[in-house]
GROMACS .gro file of N, CA and C in nm:
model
  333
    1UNK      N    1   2.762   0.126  -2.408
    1UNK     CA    2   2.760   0.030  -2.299
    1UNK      C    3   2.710   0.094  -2.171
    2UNK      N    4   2.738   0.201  -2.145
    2UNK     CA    5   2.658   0.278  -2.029
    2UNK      C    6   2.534   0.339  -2.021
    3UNK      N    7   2.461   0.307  -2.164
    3UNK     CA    8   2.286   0.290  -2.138
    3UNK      C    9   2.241   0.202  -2.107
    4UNK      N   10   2.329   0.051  -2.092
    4UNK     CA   11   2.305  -0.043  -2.114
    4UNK      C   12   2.178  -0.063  -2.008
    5UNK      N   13   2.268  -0.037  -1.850
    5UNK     CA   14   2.144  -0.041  -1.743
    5UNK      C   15   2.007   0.030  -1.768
    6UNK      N   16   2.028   0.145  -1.789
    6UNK     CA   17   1.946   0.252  -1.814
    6UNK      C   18   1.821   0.183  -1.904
    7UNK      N   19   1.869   0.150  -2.005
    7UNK     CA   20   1.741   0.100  -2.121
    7UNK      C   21   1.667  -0.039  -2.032
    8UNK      N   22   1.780  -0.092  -1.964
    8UNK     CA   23   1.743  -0.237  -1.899
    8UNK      C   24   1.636  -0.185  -1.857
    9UNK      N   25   1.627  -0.127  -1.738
    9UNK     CA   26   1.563  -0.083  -1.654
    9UNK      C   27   1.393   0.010  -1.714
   10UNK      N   28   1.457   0.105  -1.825
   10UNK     CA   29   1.305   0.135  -1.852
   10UNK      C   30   1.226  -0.002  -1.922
   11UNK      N   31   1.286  -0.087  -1.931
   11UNK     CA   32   1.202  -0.240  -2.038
   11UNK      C   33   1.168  -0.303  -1.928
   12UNK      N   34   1.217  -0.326  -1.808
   12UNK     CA   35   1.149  -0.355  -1.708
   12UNK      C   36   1.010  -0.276  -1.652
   13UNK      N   37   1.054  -0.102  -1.655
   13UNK     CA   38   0.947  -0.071  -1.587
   13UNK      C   39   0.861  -0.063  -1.675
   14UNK      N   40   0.815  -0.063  -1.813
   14UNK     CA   41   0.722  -0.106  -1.967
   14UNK      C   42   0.684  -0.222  -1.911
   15UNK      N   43   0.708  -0.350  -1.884
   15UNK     CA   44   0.665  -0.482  -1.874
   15UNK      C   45   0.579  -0.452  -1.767
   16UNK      N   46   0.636  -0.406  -1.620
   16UNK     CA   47   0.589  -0.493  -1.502
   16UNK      C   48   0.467  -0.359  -1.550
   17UNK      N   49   0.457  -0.241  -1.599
   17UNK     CA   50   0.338  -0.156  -1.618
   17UNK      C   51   0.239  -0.214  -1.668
   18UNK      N   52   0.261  -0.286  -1.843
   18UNK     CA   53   0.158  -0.376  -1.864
   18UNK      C   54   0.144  -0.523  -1.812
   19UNK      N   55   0.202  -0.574  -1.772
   19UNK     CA   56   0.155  -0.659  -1.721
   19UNK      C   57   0.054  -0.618  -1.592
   20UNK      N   58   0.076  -0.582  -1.514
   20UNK     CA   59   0.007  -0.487  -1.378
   20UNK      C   60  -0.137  -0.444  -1.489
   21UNK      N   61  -0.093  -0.374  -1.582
   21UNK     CA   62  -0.239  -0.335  -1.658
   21UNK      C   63  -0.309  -0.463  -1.663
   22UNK      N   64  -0.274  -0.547  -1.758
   22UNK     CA   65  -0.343  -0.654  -1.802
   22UNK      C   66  -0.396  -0.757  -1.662
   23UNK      N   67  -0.371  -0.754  -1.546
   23UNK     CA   68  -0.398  -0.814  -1.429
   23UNK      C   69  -0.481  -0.727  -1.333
   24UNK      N   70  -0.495  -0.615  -1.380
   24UNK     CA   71  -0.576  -0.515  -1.353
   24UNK      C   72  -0.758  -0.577  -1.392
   25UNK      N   73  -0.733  -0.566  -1.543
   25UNK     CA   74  -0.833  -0.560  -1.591
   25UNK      C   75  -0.954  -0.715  -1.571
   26UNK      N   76  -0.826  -0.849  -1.518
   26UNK     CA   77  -0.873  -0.947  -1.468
   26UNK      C   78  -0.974  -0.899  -1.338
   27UNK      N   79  -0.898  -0.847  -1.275
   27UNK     CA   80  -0.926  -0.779  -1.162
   27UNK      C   81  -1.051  -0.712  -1.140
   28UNK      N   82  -1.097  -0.639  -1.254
   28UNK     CA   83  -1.251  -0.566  -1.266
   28UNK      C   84  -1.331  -0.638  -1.322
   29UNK      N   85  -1.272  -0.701  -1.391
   29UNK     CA   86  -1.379  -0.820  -1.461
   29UNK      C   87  -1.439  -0.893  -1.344
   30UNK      N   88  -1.343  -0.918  -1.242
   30UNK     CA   89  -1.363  -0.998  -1.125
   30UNK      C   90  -1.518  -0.961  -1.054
   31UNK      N   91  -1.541  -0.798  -1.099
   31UNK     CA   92  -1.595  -0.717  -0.942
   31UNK      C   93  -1.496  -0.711  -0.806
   32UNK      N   94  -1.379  -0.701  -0.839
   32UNK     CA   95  -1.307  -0.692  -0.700
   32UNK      C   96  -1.228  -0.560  -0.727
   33UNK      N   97  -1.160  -0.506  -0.613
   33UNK     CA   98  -1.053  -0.399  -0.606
   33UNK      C   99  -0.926  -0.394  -0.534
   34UNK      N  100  -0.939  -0.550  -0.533
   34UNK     CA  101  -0.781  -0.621  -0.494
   34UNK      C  102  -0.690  -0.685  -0.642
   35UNK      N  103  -0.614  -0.629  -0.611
   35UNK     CA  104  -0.532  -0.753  -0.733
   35UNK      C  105  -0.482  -0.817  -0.609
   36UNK      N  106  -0.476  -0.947  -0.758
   36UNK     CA  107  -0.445  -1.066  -0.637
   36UNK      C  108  -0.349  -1.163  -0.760
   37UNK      N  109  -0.299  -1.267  -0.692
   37UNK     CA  110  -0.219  -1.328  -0.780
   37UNK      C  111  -0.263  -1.483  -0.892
   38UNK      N  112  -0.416  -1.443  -0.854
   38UNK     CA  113  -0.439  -1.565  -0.957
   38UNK      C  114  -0.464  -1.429  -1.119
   39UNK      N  115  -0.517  -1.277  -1.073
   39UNK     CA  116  -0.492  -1.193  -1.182
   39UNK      C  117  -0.376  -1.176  -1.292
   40UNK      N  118  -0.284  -1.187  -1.179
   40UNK     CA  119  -0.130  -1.179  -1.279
   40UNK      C  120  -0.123  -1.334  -1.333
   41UNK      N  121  -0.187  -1.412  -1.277
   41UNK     CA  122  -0.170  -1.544  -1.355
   41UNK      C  123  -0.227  -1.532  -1.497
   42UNK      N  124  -0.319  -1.471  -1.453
   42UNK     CA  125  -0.381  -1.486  -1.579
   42UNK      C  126  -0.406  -1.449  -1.667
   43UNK      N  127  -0.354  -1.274  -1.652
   43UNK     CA  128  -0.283  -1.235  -1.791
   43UNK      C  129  -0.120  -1.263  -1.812
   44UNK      N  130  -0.058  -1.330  -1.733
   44UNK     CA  131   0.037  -1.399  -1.814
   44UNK      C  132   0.032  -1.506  -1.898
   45UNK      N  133  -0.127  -1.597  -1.898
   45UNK     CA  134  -0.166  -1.668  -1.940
   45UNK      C  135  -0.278  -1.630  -2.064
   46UNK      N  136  -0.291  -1.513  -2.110
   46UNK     CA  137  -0.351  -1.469  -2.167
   46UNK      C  138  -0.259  -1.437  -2.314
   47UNK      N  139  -0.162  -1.405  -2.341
   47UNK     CA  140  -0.082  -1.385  -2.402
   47UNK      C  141   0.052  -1.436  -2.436
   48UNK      N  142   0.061  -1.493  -2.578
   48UNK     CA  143   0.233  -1.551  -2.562
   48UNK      C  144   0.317  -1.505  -2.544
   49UNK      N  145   0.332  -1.330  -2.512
   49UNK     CA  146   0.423  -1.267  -2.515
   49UNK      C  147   0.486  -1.289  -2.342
   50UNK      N  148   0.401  -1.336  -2.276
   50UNK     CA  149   0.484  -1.350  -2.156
   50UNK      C  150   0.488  -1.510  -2.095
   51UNK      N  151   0.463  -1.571  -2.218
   51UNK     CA  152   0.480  -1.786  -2.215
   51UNK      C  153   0.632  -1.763  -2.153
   52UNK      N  154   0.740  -1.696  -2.125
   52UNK     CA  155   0.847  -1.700  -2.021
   52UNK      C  156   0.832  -1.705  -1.881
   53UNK      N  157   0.720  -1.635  -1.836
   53UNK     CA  158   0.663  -1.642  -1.719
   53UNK      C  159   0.588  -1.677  -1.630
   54UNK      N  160   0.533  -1.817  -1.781
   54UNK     CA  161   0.440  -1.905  -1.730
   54UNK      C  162   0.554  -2.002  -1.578
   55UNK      N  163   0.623  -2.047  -1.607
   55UNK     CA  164   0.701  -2.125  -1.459
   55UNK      C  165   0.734  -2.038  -1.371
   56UNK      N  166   0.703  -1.900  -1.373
   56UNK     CA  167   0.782  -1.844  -1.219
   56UNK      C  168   0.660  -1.771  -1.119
   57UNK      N  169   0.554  -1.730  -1.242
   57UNK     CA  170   0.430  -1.640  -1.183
   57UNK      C  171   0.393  -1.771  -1.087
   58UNK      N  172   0.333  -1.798  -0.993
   58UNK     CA  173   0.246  -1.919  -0.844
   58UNK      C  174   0.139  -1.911  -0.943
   59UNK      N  175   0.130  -2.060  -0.938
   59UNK     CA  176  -0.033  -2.126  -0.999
   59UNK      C  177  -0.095  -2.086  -0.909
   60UNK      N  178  -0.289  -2.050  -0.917
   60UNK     CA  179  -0.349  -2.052  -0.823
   60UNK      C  180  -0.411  -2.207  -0.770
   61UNK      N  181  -0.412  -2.194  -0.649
   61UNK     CA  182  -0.434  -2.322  -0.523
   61UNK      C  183  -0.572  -2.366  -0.659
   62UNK      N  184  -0.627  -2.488  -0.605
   62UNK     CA  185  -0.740  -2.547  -0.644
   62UNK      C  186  -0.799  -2.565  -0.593
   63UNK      N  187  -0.956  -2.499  -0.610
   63UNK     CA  188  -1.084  -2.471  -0.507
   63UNK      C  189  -1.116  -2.571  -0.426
   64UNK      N  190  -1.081  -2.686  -0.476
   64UNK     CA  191  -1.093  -2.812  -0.359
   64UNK      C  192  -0.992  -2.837  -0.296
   65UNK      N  193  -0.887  -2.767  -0.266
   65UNK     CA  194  -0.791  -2.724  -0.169
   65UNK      C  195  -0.833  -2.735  -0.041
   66UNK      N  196  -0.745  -2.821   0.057
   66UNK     CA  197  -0.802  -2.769   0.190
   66UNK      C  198  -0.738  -2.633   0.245
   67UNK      N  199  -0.830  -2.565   0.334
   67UNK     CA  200  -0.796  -2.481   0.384
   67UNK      C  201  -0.733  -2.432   0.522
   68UNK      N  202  -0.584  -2.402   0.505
   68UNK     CA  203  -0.491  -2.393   0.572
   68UNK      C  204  -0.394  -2.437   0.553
   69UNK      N  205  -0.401  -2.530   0.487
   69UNK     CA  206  -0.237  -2.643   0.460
   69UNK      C  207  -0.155  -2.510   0.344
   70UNK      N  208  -0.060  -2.599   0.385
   70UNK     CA  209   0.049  -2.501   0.331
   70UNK      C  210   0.064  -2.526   0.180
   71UNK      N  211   0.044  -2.438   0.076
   71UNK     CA  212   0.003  -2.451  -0.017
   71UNK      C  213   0.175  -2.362  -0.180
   72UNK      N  214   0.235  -2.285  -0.055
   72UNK     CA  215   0.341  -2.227  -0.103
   72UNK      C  216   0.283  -2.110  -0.156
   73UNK      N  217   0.188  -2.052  -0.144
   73UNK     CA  218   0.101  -1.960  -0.227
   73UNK      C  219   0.198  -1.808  -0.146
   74UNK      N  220   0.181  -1.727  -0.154
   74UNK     CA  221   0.179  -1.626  -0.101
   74UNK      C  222   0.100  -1.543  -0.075
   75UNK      N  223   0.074  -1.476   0.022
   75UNK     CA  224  -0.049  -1.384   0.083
   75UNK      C  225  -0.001  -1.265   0.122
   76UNK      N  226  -0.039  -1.164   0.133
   76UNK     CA  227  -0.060  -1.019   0.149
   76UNK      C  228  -0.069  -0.981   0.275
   77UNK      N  229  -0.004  -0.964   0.351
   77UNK     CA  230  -0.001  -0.897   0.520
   77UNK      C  231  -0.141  -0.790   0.479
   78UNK      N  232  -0.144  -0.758   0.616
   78UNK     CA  233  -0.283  -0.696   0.588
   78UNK      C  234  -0.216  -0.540   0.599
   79UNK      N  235  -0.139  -0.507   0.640
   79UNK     CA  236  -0.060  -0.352   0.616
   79UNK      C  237  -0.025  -0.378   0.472
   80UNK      N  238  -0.044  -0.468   0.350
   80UNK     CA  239   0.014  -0.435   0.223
   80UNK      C  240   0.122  -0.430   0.180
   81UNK      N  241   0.218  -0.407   0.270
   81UNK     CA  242   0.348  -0.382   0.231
   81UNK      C  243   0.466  -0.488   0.206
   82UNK      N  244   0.427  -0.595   0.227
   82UNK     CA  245   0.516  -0.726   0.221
   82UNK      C  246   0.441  -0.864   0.193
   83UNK      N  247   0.488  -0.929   0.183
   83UNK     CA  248   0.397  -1.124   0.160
   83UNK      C  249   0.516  -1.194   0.205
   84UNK      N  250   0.468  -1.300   0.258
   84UNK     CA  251   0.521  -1.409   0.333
   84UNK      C  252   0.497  -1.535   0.291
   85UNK      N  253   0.535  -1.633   0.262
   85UNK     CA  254   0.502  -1.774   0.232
   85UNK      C  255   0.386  -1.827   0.341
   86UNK      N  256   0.349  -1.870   0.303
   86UNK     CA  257   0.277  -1.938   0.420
   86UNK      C  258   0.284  -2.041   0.523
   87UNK      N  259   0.330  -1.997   0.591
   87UNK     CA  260   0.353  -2.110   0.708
   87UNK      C  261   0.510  -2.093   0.785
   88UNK      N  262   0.557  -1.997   0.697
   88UNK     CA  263   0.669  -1.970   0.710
   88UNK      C  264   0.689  -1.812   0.784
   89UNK      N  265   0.783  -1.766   0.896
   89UNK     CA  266   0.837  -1.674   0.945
   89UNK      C  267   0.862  -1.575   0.826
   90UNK      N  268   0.859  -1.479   0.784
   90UNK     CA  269   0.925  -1.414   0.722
   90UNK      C  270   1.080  -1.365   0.715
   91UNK      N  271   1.115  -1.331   0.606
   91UNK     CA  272   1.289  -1.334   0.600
   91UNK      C  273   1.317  -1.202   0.639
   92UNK      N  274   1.402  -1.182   0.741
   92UNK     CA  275   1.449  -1.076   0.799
   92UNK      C  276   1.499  -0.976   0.692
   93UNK      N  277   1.480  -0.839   0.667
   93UNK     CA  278   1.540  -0.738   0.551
   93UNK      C  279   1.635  -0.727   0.614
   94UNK      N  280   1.771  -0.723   0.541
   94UNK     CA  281   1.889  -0.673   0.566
   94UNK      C  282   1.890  -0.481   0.602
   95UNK      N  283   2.006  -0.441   0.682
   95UNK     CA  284   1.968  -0.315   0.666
   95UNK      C  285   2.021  -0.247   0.595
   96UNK      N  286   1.987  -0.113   0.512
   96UNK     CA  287   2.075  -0.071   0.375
   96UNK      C  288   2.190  -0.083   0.401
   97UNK      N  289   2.280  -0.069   0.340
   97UNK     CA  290   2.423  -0.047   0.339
   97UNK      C  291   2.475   0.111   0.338
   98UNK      N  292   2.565   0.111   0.420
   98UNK     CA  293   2.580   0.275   0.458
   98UNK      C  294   2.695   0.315   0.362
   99UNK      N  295   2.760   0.200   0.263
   99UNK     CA  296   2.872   0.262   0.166
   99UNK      C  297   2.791   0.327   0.082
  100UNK      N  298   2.877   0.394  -0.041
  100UNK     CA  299   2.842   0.408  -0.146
  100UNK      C  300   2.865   0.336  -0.231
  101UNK      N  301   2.756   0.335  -0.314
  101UNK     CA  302   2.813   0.190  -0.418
  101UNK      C  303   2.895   0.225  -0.487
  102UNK      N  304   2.973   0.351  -0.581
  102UNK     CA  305   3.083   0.338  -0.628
  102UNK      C  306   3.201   0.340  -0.565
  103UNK      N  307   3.202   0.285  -0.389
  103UNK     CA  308   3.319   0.253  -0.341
  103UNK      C  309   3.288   0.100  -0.329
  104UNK      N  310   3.208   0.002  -0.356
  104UNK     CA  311   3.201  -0.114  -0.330
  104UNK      C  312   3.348  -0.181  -0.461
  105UNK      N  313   3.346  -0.260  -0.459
  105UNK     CA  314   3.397  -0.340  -0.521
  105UNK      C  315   3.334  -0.476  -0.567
  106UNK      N  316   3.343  -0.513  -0.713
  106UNK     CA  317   3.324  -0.660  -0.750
  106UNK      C  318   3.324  -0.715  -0.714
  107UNK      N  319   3.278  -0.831  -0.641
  107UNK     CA  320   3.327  -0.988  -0.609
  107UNK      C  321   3.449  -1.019  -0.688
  108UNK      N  322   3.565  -1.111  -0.678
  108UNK     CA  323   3.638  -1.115  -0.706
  108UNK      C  324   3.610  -1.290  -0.790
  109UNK      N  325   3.627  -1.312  -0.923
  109UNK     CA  326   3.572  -1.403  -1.010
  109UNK      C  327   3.701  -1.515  -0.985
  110UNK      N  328   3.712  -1.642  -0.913
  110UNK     CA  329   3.797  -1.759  -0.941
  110UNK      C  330   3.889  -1.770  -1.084
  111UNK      N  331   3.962  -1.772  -1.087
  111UNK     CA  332   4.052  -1.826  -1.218
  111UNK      C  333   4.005  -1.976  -1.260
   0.00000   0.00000   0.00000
């Protein structure tokens, strides 16, 4: 039971690696050297192995889209380091927590 996280976690970092691969390669096919998120669309759409992720990956907008309206898409700050909804403020980061987590405690579960 105490690999449990452990294994979790390397099957996560296996997935988001190939997947990132396979949205990669959209990506060069493109001629571009951005990934972008109609890439990850579309190797999640490339394969049944990730038909789970068809409802959560953002459809891409539709070229006859107008431009500017708020579309729910997400975009890329131009420092890279974060995305924001569009149209929307961004959500303030909390600041770390200065405990240690093996002094936190559970939430406490209702009877």
């Amino acid at each position: 039971a105490g690999e449990a996280p452990v294994l979790l976690g390397k099957a996560c970092e296996f997935l988001i690696k190939e997947l990132t691969a396979r949205a990669w390669r959209h990506t060069e096919r493109n001629r571009r050297r951005t990934l972008q998120r109609q890439d990850v669309h579309a190797a999640v759409g490339e394969s049944e192995v990730y038909d789970f992720l068809i409802d959560i990956v953002p459809r891409v907008p539709q070229q006859g889209a107008p431009t500017g309206a708020p579309t729910g898409a997400y975009t890329a700050q131009a420092s890279g380091e974060h995305a924001a909804k569009e149209g929307a403020a961004p959500a303030p980061v909390p600041p770390p927590s200065t405990t240690p987590a093996s002094a936190s405690t559970p939430p406490a579960v209702p009877a």
